[in-house]
Coordinates of C-alpha atoms in Angstrom, one line a residue:
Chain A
X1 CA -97.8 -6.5 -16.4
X2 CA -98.7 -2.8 -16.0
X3 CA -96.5 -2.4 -12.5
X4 CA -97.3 1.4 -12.7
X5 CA -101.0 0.9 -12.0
X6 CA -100.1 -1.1 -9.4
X7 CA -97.3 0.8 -7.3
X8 CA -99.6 3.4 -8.0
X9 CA -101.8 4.7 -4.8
X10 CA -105.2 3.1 -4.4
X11 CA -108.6 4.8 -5.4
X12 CA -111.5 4.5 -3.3
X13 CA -112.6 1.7 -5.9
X14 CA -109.0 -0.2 -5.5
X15 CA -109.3 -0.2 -2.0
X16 CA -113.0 -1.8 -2.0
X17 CA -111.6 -4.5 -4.4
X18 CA -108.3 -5.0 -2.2
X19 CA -111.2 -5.5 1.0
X20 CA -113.1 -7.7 -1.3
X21 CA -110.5 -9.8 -2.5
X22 CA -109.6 -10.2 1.3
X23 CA -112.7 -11.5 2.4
X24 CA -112.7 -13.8 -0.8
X25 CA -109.3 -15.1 0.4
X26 CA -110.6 -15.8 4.0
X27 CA -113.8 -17.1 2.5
X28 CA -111.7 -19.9 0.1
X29 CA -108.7 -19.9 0.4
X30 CA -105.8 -19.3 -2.4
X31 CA -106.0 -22.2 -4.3
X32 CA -110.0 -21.8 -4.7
X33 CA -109.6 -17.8 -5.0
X34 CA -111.2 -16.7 -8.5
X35 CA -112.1 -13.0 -10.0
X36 CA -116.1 -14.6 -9.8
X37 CA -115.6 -14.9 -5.6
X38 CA -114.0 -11.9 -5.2
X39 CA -116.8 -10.1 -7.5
X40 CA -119.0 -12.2 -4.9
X41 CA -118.0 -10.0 -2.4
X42 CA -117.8 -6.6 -4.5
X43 CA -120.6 -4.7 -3.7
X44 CA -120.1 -2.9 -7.5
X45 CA -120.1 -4.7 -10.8
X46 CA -117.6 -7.0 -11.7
X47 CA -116.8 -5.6 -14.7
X48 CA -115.0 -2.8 -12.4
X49 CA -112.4 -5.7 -11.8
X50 CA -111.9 -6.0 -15.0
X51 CA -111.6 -2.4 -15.6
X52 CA -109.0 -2.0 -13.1
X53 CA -107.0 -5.1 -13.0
X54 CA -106.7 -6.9 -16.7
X55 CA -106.8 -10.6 -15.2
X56 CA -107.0 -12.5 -11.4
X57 CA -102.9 -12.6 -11.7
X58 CA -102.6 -8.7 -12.1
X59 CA -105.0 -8.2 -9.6
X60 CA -103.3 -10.7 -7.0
X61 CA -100.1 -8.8 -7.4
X62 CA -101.5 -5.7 -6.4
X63 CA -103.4 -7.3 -3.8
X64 CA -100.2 -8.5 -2.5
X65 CA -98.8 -4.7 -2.4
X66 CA -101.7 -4.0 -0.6
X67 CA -101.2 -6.7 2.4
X68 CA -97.6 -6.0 2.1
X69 CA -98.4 -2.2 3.0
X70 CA -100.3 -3.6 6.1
X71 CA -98.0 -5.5 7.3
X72 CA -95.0 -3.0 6.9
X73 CA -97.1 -0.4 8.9
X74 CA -97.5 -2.7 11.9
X75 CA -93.9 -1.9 13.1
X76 CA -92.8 1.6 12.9
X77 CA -89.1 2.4 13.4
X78 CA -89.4 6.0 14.3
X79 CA -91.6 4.9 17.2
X80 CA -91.3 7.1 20.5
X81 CA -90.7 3.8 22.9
X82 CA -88.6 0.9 20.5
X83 CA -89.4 -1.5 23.1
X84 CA -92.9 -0.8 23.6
X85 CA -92.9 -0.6 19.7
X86 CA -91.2 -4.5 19.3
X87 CA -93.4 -5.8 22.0
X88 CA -96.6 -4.7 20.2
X89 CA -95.3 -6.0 17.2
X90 CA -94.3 -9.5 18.4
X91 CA -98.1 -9.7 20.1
X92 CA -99.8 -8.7 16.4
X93 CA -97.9 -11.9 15.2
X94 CA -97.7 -14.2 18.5
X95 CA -100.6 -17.1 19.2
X96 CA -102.7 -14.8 21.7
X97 CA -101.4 -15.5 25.4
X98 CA -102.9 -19.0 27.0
X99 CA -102.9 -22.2 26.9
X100 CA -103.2 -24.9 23.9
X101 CA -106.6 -26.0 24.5
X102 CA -108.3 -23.7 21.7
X103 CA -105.6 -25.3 19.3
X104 CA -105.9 -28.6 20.4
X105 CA -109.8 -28.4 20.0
X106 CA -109.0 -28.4 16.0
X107 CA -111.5 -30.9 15.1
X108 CA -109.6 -33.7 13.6
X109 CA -110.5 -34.6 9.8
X110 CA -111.8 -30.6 9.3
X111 CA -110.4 -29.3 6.0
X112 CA -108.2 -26.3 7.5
X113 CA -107.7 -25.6 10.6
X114 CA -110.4 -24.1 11.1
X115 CA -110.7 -23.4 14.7
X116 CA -107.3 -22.5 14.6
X117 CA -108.1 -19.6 11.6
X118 CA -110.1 -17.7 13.9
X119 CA -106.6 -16.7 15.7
X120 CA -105.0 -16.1 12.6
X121 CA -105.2 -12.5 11.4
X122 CA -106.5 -13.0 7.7
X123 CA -103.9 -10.9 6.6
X124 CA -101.1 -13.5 7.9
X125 CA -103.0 -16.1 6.2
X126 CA -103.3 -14.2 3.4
X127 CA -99.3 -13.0 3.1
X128 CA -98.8 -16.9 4.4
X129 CA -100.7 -18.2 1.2
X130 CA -99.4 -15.6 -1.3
X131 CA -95.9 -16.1 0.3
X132 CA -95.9 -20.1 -1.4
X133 CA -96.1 -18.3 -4.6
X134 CA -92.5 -17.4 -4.3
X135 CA -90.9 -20.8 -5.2
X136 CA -91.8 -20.2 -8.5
X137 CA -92.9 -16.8 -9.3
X138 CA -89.7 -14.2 -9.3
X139 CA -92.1 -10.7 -9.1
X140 CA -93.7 -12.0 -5.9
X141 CA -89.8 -13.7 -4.7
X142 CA -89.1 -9.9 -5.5
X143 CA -91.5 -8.5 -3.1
X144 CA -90.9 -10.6 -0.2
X145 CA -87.6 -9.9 -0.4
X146 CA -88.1 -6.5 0.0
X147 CA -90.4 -6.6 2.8
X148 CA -88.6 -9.3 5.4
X149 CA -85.5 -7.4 4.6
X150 CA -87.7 -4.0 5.5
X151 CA -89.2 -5.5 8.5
X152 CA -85.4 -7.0 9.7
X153 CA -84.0 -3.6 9.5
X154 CA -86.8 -2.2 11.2
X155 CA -86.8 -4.7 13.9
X156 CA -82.6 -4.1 14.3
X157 CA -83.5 -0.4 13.7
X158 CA -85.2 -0.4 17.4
X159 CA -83.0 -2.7 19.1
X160 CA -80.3 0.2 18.4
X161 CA -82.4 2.5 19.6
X162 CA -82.7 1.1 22.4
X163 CA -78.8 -0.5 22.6
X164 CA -78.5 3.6 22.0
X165 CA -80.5 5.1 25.0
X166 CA -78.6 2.2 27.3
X167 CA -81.8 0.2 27.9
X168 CA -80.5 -2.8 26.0
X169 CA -77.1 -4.1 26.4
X170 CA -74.4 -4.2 23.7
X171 CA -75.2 -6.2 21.0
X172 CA -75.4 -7.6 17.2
X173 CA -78.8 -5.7 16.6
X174 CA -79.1 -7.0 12.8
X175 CA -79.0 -11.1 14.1
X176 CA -81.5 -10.4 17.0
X177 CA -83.7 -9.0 14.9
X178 CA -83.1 -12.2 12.8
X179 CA -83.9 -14.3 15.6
X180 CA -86.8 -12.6 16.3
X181 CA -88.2 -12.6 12.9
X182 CA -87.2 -16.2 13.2
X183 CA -89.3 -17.0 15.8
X184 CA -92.2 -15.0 14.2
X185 CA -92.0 -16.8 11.2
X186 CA -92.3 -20.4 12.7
X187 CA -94.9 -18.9 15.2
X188 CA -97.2 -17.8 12.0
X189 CA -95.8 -20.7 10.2
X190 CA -97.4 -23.6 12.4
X191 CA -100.5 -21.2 12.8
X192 CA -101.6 -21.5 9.4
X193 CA -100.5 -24.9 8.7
X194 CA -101.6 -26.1 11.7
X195 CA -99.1 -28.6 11.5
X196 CA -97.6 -28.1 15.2
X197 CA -99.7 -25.5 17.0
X198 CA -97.3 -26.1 20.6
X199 CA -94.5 -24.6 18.6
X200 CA -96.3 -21.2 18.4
X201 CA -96.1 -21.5 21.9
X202 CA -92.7 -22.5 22.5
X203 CA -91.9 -19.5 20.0
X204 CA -93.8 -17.0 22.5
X205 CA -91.5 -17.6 25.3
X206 CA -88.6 -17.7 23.0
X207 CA -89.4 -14.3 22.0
X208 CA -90.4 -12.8 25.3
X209 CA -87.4 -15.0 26.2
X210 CA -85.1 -12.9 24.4
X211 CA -87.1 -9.4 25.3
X212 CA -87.0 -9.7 28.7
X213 CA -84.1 -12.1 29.7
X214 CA -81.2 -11.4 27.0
X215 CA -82.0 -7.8 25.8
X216 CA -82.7 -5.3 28.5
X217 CA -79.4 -4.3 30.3
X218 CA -78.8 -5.9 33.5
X219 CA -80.9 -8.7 32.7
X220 CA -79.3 -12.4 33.7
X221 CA -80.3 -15.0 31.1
X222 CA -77.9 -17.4 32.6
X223 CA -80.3 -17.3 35.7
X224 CA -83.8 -17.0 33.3
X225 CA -82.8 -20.3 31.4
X226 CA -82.2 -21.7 34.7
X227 CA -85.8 -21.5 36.2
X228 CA -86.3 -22.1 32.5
X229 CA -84.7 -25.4 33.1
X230 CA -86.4 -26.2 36.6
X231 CA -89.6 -26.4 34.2
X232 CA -91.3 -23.5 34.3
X233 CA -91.7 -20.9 31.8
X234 CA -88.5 -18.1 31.1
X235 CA -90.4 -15.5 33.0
X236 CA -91.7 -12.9 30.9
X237 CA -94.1 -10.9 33.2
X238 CA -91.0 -8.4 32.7
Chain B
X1 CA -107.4 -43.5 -0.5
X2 CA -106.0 -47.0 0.1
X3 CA -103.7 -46.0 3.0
X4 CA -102.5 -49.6 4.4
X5 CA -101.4 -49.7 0.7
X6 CA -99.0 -46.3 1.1
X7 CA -98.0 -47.2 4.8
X8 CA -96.5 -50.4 3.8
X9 CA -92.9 -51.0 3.4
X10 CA -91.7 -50.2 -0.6
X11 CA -91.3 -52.9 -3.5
X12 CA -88.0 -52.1 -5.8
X13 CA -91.0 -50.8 -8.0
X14 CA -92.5 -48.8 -5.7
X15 CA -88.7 -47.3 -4.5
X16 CA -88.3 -47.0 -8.3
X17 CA -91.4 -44.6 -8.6
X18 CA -90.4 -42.4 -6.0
X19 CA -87.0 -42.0 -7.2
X20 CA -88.8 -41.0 -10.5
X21 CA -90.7 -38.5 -8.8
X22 CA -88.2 -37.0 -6.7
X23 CA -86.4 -36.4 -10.0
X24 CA -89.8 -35.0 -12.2
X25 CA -90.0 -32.3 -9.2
X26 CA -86.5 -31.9 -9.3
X27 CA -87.0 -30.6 -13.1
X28 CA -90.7 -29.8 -13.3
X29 CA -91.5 -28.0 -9.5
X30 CA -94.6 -28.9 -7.6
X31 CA -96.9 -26.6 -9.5
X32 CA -95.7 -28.7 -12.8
X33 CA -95.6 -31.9 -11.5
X34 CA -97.8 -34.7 -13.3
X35 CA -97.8 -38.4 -14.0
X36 CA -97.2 -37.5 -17.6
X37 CA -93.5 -35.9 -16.1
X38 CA -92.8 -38.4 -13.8
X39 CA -93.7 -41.4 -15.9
X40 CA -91.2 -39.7 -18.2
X41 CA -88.5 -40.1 -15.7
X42 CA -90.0 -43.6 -14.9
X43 CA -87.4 -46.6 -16.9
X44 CA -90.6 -49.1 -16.9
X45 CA -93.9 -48.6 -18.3
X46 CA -96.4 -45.6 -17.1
X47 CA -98.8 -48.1 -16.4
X48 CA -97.2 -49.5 -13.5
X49 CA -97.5 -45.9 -11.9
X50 CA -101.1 -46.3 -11.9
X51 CA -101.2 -50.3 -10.7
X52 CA -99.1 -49.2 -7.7
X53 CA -101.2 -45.9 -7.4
X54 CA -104.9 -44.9 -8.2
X55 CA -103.6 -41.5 -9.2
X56 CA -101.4 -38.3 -8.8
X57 CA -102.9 -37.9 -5.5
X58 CA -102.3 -40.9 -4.1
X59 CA -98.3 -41.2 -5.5
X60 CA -98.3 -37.5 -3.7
X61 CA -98.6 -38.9 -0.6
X62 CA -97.2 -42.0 -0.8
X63 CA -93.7 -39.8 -1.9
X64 CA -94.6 -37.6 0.8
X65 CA -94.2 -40.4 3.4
X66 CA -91.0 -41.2 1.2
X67 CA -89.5 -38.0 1.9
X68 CA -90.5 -37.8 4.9
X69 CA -89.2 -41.0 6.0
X70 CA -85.8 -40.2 3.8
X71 CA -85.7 -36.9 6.2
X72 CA -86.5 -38.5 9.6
X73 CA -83.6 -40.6 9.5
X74 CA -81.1 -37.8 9.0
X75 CA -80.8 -38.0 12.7
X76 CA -80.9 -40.9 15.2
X77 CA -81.7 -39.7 18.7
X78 CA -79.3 -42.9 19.9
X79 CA -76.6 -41.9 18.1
X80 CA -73.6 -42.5 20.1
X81 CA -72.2 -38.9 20.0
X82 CA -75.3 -36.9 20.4
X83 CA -73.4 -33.3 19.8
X84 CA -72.0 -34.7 16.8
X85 CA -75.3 -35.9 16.0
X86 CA -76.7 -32.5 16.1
X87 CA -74.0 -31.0 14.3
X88 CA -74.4 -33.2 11.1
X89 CA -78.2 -32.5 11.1
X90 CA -77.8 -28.7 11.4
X91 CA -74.9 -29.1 8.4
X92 CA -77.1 -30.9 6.5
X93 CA -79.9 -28.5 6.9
X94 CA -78.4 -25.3 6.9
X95 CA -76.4 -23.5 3.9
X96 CA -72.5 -24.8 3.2
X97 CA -70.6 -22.7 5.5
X98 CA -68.9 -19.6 3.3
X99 CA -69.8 -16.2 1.8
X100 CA -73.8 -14.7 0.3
X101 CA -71.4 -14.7 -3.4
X102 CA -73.3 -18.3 -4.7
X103 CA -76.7 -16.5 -3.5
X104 CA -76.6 -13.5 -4.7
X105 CA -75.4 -14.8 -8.5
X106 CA -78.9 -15.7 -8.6
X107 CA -79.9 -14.5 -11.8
X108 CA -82.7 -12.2 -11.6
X109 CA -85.6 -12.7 -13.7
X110 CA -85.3 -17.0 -13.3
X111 CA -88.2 -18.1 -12.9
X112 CA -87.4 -20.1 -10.1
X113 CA -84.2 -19.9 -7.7
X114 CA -82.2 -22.5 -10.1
X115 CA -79.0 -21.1 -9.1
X116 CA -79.8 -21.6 -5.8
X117 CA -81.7 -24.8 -6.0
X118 CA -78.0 -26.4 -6.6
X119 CA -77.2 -25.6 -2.7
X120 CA -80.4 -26.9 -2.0
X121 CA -80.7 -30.7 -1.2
X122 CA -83.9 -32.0 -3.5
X123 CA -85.3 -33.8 -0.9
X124 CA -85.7 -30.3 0.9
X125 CA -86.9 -28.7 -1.8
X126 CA -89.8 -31.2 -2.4
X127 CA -90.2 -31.4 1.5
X128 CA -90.9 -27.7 1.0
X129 CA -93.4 -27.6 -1.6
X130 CA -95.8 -30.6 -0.7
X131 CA -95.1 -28.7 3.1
X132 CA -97.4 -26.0 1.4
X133 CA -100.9 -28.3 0.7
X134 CA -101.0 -28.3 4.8
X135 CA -103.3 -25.5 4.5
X136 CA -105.9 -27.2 2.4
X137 CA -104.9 -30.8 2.9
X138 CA -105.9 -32.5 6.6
X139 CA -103.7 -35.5 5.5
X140 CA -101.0 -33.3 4.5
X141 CA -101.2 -31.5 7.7
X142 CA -101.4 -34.8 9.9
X143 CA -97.8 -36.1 8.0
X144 CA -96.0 -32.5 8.1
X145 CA -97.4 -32.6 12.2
X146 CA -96.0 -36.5 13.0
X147 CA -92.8 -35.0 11.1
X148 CA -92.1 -32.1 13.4
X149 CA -92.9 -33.2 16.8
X150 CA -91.0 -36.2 15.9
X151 CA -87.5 -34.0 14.5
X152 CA -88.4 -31.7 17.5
X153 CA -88.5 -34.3 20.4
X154 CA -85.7 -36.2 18.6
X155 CA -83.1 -32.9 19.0
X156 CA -84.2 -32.3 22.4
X157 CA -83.6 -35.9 23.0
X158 CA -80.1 -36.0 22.0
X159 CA -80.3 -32.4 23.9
X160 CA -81.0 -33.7 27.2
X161 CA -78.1 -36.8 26.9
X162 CA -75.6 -34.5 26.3
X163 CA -77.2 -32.7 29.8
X164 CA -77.1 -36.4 31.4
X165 CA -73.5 -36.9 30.6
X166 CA -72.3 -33.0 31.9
X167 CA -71.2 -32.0 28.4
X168 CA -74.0 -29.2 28.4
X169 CA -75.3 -27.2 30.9
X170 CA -79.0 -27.5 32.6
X171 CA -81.3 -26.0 30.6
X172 CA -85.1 -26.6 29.2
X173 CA -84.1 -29.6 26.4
X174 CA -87.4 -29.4 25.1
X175 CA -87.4 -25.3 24.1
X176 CA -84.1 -25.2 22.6
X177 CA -85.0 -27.6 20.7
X178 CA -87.8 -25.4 19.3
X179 CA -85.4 -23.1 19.1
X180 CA -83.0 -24.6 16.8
X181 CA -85.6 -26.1 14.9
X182 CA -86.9 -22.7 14.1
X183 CA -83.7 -21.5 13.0
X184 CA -83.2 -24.6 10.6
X185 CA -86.8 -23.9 9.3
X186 CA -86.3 -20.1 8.8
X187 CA -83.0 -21.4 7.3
X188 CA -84.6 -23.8 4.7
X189 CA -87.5 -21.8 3.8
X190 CA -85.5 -18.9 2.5
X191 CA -83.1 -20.8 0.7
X192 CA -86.2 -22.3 -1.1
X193 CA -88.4 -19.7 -1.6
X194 CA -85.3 -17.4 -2.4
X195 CA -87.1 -14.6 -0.5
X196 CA -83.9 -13.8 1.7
X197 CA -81.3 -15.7 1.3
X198 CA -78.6 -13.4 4.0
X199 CA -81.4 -15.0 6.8
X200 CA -79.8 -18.6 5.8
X201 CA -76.4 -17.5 6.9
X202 CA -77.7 -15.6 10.2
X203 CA -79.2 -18.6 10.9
X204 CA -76.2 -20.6 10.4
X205 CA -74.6 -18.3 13.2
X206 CA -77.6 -18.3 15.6
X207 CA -77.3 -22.3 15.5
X208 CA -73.6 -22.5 15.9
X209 CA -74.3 -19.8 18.7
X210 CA -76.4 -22.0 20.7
X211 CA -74.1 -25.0 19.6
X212 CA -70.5 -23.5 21.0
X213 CA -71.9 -20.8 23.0
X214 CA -74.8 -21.7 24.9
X215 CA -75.3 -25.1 25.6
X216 CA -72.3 -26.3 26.6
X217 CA -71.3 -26.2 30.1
X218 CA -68.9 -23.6 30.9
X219 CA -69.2 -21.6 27.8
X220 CA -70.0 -18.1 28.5
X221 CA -72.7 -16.8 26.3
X222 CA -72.5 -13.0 27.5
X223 CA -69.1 -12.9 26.2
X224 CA -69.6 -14.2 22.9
X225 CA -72.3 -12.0 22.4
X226 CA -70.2 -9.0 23.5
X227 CA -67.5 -10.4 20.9
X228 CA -70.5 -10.7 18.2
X229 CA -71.8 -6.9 18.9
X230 CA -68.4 -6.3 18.1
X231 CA -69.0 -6.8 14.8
X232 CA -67.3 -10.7 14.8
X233 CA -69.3 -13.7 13.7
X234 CA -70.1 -16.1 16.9
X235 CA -67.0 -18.0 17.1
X236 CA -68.3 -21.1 16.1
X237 CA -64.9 -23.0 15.7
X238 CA -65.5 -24.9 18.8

């Protein structure tokens, strides 16, 4: 493995490859991804692959850099507003805001979940799919570590910021953030399984839960989880 | 696929060849996994594997309603102490209580978290890894989905008793269920995939947190919290 070539930054030809190795993934998925697909949907020759990446496993491993970097630079912890900042964030990687009915429409017997997919950024499917690798590949093990550990900091970096500027009340920034990244994980988890869609829901009012009811100073979760408990919804029109 | 054949209850032969499997992905990992491996673990004849099964495909499932069966009855929403009942199933889940010191003597460069596969329960493990062929696999997904809404509604089950009989206060059984549940995912999924194994512990907190903290009645949440920002654990000693 040549890691230079891959930490390196990407030329204008790496960057094509990285898109067409995206839309090879979304096409067929991980286990059916192959260097002829992704040369599919190269618009140069795929002798370039070759050129640049010596085999499909060198080039999946800077393809994961690449969604990696994408991911990363969804949350920014020098952001002018932390809250507005998390908030953004958590909507990139929540179920969009509604009901179940466009999950429960999954047909039943359909491959993937398909109808589900089209709700599922292709780059979480595609750091969801990669992300299996782990269990038995120690360079990409290496390089999640490194990015949930980024993106907890970052996340615990704006709750201090905002613990800071007396917006949020007093409290262990580093385990909300794991809490939050929690309930992201099993919110993109169920998405691209498709195993139990309702749970990205449940996780969307956990998380607005927690940003609206058990953050912000002055908040009263005693009272939220209250109504909570009368059946509706924690309230998180803020 | 034969399914009345994998649905019905198991011959000593039949609970022989999933013990055999349970032990070849023990050793071999999902990816590695063949009939070859776990005929090898196997005391009787190889052949019998394939007069009880057509092929991998079909033992795969059949052990994956094994497992799944062998994880189900970890916790009994009649149990007669519901809050004990809870508190075994989070213990059995979640990483033995104590310091990062076994996780982090993980040696790098294994290919595969063996030092911390010891902490892992087996059963988990493989739950884990045949959890991944949901994306791809419809009967995969259908299993993993009957799973969790069954482990979900069986936790907010014991949830709501403990509500009935006054030992915890009013709140939505149902969501913190979810809630717990995605902490004991987050939980087993890093301790498998090795990816970030300080989240395991955090979780551990975050569950004892809602289990001393916030669902019992007259606990006080807000203070707990304040003692947490404070740089102390939860207290989680009842």
């Amino acid at each position: 493995m040549d890691d230079d070539r891959i930490d390196t930054g990407r030329s204008e030809t790496e960057q094509a490859i990285m898109d067409a190795t995206l839309r090879a993934l979304a096409k067929h998925g991980y286990a059916d991804l192959s260097i002829k697909n992704i040369g599919t949907e190269f618009e140069k020759s795929t002798s370039l692959l070759y050129y640049h990446y010596e085999n499909k496993d060198e080039l999946l491993l800077a393809f994961l850099d690449y969604i990696i970097d994408l991911f990363v630079e969804t949350i920014d912890p020098e952001a002018d507003d932390p809250d507005a900042e998390l908030r953004n964030f958590v909507e990139y990687v929540l179920p969009p805001e509604g009901d179940l009915s466009t999950c429960e429409s999954v047909p039943p017997g359909v491959p993937e979940p398909v109808a589900d997919s089209g709700s599922v950024d292709p780059f979480q499917r595609a750091i969801f799919e990669l992300r299996t690798q782990t269990v038995h590949d120690e360079q990409y093990r290496k390089k999640f570590r490194r990015m949930e550990t980024h993106m907890v900091e970052t996340v615990a970096t704006l709750i201090a910021r905002e613990m800071e500027s007396g917006h949020y009340r007093e409290m262990n920034a580093e385990m909300m953030a794991e809490n939050l990244m929690a309930f992201l994980f099993r919110s993109l988890d169920v998405r691209v399984t498709g195993t139990r869609l309702e749970s990205a829901y449940a996780m969307r009012d956990s998380v607005y839960f927690l940003l609206d009811n058990v953050m912000p100073k002055g908040s009263h979760p005693g009272e939220a989880a209250a109504r909570d408990a009368d059946g509706n919804d924690a309230d998180y029109d803020g």
